[in-house]
XYZ file of C-alpha atoms in Angstrom:
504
model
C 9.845 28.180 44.597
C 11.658 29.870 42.054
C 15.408 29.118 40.163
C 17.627 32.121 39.865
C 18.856 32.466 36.573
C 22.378 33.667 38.064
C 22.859 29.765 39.462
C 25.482 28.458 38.218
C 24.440 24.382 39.085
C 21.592 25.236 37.199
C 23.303 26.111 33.715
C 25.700 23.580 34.170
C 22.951 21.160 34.818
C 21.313 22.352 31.894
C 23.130 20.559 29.057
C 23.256 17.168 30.958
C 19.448 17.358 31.355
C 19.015 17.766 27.642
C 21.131 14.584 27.039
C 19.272 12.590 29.259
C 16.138 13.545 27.821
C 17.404 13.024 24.117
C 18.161 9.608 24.951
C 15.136 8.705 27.069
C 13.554 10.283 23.630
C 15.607 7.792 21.620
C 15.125 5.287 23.743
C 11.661 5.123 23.655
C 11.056 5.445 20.008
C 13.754 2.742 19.433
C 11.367 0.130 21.142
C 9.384 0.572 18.625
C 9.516 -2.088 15.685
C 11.350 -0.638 12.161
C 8.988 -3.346 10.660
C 5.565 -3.017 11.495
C 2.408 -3.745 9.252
C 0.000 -0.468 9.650
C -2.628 -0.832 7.451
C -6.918 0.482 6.852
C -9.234 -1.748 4.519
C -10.686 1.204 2.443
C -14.208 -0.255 1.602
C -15.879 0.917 -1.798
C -19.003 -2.162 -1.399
C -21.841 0.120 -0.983
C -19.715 2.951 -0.957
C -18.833 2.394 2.425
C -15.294 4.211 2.471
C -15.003 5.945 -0.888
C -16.208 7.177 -2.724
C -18.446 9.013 -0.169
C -21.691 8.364 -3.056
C -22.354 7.191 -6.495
C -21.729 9.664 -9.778
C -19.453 11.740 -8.409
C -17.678 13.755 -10.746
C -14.436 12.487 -11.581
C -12.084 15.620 -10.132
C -14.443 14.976 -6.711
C -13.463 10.918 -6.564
C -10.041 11.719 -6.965
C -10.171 14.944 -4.236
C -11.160 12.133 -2.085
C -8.488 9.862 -2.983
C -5.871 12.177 -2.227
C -7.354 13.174 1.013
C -7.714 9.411 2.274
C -4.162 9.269 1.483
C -2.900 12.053 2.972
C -4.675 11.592 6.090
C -3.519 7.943 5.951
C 0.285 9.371 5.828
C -0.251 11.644 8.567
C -1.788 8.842 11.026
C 1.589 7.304 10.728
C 0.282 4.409 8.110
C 2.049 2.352 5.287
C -0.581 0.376 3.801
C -4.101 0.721 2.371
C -5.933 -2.278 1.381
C -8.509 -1.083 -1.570
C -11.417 -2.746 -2.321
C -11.335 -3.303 -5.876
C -13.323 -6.250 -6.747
C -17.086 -5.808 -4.221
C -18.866 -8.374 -5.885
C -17.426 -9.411 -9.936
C -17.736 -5.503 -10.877
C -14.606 -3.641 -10.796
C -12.653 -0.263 -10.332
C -10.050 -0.554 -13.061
C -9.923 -0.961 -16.794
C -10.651 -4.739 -16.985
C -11.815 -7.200 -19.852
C -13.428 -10.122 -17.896
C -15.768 -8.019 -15.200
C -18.058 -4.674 -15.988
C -17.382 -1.171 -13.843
C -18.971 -0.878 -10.656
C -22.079 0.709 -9.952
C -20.365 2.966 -6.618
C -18.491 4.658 -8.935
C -21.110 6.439 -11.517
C -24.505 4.914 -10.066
C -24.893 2.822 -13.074
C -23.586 -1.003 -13.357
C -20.954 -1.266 -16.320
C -21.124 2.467 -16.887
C -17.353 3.967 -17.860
C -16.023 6.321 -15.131
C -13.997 8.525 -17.621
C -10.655 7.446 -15.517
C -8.911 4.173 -14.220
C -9.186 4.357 -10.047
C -7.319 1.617 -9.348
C -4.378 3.504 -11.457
C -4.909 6.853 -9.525
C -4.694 5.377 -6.285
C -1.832 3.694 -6.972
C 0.081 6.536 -8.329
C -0.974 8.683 -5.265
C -0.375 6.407 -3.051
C 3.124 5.317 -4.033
C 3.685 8.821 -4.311
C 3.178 8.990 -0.724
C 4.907 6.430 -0.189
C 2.104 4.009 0.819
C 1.624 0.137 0.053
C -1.436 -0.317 -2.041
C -3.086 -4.260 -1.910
C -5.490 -4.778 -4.135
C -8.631 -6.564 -2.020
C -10.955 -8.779 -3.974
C -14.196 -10.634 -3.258
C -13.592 -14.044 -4.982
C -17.074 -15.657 -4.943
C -19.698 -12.701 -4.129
C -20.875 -12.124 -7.702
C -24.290 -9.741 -6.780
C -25.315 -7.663 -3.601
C -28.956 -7.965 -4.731
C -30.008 -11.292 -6.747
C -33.155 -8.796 -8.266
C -30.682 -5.997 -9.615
C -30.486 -6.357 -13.584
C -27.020 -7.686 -14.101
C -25.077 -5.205 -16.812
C -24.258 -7.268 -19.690
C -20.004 -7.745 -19.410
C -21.052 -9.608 -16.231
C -19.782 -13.105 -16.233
C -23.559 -14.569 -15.445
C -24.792 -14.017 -19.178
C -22.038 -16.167 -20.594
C -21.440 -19.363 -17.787
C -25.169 -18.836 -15.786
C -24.366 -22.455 -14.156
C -21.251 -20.859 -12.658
C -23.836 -19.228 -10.078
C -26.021 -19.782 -7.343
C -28.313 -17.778 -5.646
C -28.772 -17.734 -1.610
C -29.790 -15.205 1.093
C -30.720 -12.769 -1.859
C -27.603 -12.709 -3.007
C -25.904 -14.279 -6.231
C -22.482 -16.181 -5.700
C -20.124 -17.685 -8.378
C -20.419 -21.824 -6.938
C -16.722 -22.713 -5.127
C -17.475 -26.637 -6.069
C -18.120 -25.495 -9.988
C -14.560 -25.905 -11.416
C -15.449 -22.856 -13.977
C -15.844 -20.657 -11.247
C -12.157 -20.842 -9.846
C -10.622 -20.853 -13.485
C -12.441 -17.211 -13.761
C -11.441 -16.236 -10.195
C -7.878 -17.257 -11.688
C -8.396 -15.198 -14.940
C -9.726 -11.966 -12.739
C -6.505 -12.361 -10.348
C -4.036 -12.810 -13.722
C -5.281 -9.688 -15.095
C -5.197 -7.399 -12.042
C -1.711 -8.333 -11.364
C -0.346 -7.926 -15.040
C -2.153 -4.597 -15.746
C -1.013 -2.769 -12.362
C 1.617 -2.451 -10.312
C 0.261 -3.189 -7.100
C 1.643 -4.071 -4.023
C -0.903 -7.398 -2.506
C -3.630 -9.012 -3.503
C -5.510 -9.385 -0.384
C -9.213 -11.353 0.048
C -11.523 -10.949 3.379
C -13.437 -13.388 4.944
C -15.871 -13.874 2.227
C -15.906 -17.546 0.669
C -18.506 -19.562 1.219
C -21.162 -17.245 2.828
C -21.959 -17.072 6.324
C -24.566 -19.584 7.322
C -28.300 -18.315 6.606
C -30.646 -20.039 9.426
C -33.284 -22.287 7.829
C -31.396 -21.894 3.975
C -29.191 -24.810 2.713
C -26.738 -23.248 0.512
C -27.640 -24.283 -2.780
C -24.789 -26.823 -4.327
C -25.817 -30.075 -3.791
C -25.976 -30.721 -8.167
C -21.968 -30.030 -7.922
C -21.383 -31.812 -5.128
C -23.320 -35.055 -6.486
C -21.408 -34.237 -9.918
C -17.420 -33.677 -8.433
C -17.752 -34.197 -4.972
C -18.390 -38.141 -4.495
C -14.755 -38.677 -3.647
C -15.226 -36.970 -0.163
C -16.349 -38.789 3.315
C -18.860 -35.682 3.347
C -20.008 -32.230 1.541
C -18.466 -30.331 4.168
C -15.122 -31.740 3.240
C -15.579 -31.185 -0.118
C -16.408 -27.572 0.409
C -13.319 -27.106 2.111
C -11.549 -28.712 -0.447
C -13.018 -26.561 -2.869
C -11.747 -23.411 -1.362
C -7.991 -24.414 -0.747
C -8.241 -25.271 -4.143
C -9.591 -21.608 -4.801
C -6.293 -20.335 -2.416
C -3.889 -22.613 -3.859
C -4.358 -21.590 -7.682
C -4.662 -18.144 -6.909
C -1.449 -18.312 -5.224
C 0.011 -20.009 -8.254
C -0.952 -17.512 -10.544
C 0.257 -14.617 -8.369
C 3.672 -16.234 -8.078
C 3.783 -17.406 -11.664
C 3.630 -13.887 -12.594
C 5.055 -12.113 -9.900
C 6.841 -14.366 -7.165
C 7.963 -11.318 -5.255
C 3.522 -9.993 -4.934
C 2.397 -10.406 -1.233
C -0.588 -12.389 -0.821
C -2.393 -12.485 2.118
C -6.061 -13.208 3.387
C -8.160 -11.629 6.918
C -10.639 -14.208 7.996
C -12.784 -14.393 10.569
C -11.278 -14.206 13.742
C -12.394 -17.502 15.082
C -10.772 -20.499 13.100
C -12.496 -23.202 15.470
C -13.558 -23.064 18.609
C -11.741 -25.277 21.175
C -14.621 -27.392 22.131
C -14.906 -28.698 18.212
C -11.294 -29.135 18.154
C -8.172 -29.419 20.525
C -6.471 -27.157 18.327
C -9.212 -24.340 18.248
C -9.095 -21.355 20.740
C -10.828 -20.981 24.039
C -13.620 -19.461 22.488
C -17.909 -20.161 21.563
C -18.291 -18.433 18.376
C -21.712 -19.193 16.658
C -19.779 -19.751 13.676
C -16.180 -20.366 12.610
C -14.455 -20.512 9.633
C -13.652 -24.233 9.125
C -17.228 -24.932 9.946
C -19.553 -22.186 8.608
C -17.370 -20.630 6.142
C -15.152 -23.772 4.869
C -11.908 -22.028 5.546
C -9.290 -23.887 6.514
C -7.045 -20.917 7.405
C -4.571 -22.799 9.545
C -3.629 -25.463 6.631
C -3.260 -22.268 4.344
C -0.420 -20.861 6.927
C 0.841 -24.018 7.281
C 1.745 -24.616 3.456
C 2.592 -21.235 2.987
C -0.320 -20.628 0.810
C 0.010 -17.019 1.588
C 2.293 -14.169 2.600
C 0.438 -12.606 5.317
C -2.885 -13.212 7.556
C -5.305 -10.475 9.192
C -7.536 -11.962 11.565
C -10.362 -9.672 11.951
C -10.779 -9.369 15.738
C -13.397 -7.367 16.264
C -13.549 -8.020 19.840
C -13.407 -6.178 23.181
C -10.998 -7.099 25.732
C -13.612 -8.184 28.120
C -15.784 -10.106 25.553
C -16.734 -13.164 26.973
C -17.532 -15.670 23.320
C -14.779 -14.035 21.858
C -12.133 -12.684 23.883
C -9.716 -9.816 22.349
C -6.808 -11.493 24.456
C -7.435 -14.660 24.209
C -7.462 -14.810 20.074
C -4.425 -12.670 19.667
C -2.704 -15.200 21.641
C -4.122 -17.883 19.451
C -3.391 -16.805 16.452
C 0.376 -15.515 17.342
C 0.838 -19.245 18.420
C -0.664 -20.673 15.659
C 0.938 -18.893 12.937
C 2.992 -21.279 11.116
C 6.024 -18.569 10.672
C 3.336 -16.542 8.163
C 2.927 -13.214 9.214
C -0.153 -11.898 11.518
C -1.673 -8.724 11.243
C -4.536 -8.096 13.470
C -7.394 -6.824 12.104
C -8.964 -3.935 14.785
C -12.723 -3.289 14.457
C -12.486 0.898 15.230
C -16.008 1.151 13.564
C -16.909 0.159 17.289
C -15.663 2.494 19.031
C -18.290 4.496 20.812
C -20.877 2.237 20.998
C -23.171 0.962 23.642
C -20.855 -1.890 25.166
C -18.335 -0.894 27.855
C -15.537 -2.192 25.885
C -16.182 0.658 23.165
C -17.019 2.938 25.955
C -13.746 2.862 27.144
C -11.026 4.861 25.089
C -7.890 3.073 26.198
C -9.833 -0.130 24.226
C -7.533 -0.077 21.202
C -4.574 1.423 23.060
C -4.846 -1.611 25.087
C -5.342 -3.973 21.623
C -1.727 -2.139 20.048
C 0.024 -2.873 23.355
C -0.660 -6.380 23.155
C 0.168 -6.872 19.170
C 3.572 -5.044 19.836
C 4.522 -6.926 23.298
C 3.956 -10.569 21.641
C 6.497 -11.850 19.368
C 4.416 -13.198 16.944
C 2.297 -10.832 16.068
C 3.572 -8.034 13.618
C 1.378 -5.560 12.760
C -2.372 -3.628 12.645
C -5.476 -3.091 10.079
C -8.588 -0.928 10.935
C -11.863 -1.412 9.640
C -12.905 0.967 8.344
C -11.147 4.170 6.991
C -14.570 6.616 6.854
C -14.835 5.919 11.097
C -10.714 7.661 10.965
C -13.075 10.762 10.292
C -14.348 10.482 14.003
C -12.265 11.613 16.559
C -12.624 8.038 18.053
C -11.883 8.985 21.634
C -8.675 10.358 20.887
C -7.442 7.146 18.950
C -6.057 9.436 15.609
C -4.177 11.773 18.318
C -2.596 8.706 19.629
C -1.734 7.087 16.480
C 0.008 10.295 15.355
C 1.563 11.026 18.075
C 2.475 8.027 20.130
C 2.118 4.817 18.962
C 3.232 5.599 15.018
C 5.032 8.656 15.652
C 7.750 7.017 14.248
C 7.466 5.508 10.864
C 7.870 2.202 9.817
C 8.359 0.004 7.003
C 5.791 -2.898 6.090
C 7.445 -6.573 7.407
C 9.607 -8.307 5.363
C 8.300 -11.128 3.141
C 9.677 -14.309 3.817
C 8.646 -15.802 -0.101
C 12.267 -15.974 -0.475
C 13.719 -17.145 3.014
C 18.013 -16.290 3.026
C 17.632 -14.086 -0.193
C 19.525 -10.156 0.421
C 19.159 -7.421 -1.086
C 22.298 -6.411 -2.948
C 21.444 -2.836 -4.313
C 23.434 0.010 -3.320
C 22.960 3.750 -3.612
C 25.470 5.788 -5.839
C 25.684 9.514 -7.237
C 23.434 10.573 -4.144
C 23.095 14.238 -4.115
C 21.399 17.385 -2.088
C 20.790 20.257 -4.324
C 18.136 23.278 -3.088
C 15.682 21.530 -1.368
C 15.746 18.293 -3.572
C 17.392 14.914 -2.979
C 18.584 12.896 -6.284
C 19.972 9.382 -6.387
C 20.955 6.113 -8.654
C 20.604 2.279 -7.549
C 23.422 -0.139 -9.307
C 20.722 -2.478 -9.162
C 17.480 -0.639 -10.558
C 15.370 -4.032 -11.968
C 15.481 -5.576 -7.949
C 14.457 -2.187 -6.354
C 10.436 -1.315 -5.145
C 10.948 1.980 -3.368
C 13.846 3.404 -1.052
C 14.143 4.932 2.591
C 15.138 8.308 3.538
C 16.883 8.748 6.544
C 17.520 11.985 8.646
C 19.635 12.850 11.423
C 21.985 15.979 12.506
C 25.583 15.900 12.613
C 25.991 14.999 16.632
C 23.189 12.309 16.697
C 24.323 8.854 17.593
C 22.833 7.391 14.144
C 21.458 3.579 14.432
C 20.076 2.703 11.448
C 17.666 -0.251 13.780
C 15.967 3.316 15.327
C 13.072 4.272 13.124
C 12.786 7.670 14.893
C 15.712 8.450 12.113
C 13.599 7.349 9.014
C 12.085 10.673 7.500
C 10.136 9.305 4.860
C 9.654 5.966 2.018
C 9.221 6.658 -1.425
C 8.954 5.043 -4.827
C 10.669 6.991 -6.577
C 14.682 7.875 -7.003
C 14.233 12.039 -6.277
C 12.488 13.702 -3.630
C 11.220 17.212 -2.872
C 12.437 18.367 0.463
C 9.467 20.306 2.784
C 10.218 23.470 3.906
C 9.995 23.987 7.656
C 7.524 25.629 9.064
C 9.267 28.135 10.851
C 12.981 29.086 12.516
C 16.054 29.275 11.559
C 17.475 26.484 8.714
C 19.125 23.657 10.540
C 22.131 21.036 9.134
C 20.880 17.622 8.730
C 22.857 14.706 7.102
C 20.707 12.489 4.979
C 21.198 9.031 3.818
C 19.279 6.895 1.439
C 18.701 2.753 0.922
C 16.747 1.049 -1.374
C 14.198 -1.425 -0.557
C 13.598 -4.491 -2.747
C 9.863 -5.856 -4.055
C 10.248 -8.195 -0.857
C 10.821 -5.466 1.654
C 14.457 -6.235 1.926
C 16.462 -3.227 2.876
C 20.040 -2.857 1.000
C 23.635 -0.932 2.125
C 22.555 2.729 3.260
C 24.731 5.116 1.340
C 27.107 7.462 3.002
C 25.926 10.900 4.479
C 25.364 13.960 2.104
C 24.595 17.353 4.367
C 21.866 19.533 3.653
C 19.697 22.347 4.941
C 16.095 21.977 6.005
């Protein structure tokens, strides 16, 4: 069947049908949330994520960098969490810890550049978050490797202990967290960072057979406790508690935020555990007591890492989101999605609407504010069609990282003056320049309905107070209006400023 282009119902149709699928457009994108954590733990243990092998040359590290981060930007993401801190060697300019080995194949060996400073500066530039992740007690991969001589062991060697092969810095040896302090003080005073973020590393997963090796601390500080269990525990809230401290001593506004395991406790040890039958847990194996953390606000943010299918029986993908958006203590949750998965030999990861099916579920409960995929080198897979979908679906729209509530009731005061569109470049002032972290870029043409709530209209976040317009790619120059807020160091968003009209 075929339209004439003579009928006249069908050109005055025409304009009406264009509404209507503007605003089903608008309409759809709007449901999406303005806030939403979208984040990828960029691994560098083992040189896992980057870089891709040890002694790189320095302009080949940073080619990476960039690419990771542009690649990040185009999936529709606003946070990377680096690894900068695998196991007490680091990758930036530091006085308490020697280089790592993944960056020139050599422990303590001088990269001829500060990473941790690149990234940051490329990422900001971009427009991304950048948390700095840290390994507090993992002090050696290999227990045989000769340690370089900066490393902490040579000075304090009762500070360690050795177990599965491994060497850790003791949680019950008071030393140990005063260092952990001293590492944390110096990271956040020498860069400008965004988090400090810590995985599910503390005490080490239980080793079948293999006590863990503490029992001289425990019979020196611990006595106090009804058992050494206890006293582990104790030992690690201590470890969160100071390090939160120092982070807000020094920077109250710094998020802080921590992705354990995704099983707290399982519900037959504990009425408040989840319907799960993990083999381990974190209160029990690991001697994390992640739920008292949340509920005295000992950090900003948590990731559970569910690495689970949907249909996962022990550990059910459903069943611990739910748990953890009821149990979280008005912190906010992230979930932590295990893509490295996909494609697998169980059906789950057969089955390309797995993750689809994880996002839905984050963004239809109430509680639960945000995503974080392990790990960025498996974004170089096609992953079923995941990356296509993240582009062009689910973060086709961007969106700013949640609000911190460190500061519940504050507002952000800071307004936009002496904004102005010149030939492709944008140029502004903030009255308030001390309170402001980066700024928001809107875009929208003269006969939109503009909603500042609708993050289709947000073209872009940056850090800094000018900005390079793109040139389109093709046709005819078009009339946009663009408007510009600034964004405090607690992701509060101040007064938009009025309209300036340019042409893209």
């Amino acid at each position: 069947m075929s339209i004439s282009t003579s009928s006249p119902v069908y050109f005055r149709s025409f304009p009406i049908m264009l509404w209507l699928f503007m605003m089903v457009f608008h309409t759809s994108v709007a449901q999406y949330e303005k806030h939403e954590m979208r984040g990828v733990w960029v691994a560098t243990v083992a040189n896992i994520d980057w870089p891709s092998r040890p002694g790189l040359k320095v302009k080949e590290q940073k080619q990476e960098v960039r690419n990771i981060i542009n690649h990040c930007k185009a999936l529709g993401l606003n946070t990377i969490f680096l690894q900068v801190r695998p196991a007490s060697d680091v990758l930036y300019r530091s006085r308490l810890e020697p280089w790592s080995k993944v960056l020139t194949g050599e422990a303590g060996k001088r990269p001829g550049y500060d990473p941790l400073q690149y990234w940051l500066e490329q990422a900001h530039q971009q427009g991304l978050e950048l948390h700095a992740w840290i390994n507090p007690y993992r002090a050696a991969l290999n227990q045989k490797d000769p340690l370089p001589p900066m490393h902490p062991y040579h000075q304090r060697p009762d500070m360690f202990v050795e177990y599965g092969g491994k060497l850790y810095y003791n949680p019950g040896h008071p030393q140990a967290n005063v260092h952990i302090n001293r590492v944390v003080k110096e990271l956040i005073e020498n860069y400008d960072i965004d988090g400090i973020h810590m995985d599910d590393y503390f005490y080490p997963y239980p080793i079948q057979g293999e006590v863990f090796p503490d029992s001289v601390c425990f019979e020196k500080y611990g006595q106090s406790f009804e058992d050494i269990n206890a006293w582990r525990r104790h030992n690690v809230n201590e470890t969160v508690q100071s390090i939160r401290s120092t982070i807000k001593t020094s920077k109250p506004w710094l998020a802080f935020g921590i992705s354990p395991f995704g099983v707290w406790r399982n519900k037959s040890d504990d009425p408040r555990g989840s319907e799960s039958m993990a083999g381990t847990s974190n209160y029990d194996g690991l001697h994390a007591d992640i739920l008292l953390w949340m509920e005295r606000k000992w950090i900003d943010y948590v990731v559970p890492q569910l690495y689970w299918g949907t249909s996962h029986t022990a550990a059910n993908y459903n069943s611990l989101s739910a748990w953890w958006g009821a149990n979280h203590s008005e912190v906010p949750v992230y979930i932590g999605h295990g893509i490295y998965k996909i494609g697998s030999d169980r059906p789950d990861w057969q089955d390309r609407y797995q993750i689809p099916r994880q996002l839905q579920r984050v963004r239809s409960h109430p509680n639960l504010n945000g995503s974080v995929y392990f790990s960025y080198k498996h974004f170089k897979r096609d992953l079923m069609g995941l990356q296509d979908s993240l582009a062009n679906r689910y973060y086709r729209a961007k969106a700013l990282v949640p609000s911190s509530t460190a500061l519940e009731g504050t507002r952000n005061e800071a307004t936009i003056t002496r904004l102005r569109a010149g030939r492709r470049k944008l140029k502004w002032r903030s009255d308030k320049d001390a309170s402001v972290r980066k700024y928001i870029i809107y875009r929208y043409r003269p006969f939109d309905a503009f909603n500042i709530d609708d993050p289709s209209f947000i073209f872009d976040v940056v850090y800094d107070d000018r900005y390079k317009l793109p040139r389109e790619s093709s046709g005819s120059r078009k009339v946009f209006l663009v408007r510009v807020a600034a964004v405090d160091a607690y992701n509060n968003e101040g007064p938009i400023s009025e309209p300036v009209r340019i042409n893209f």
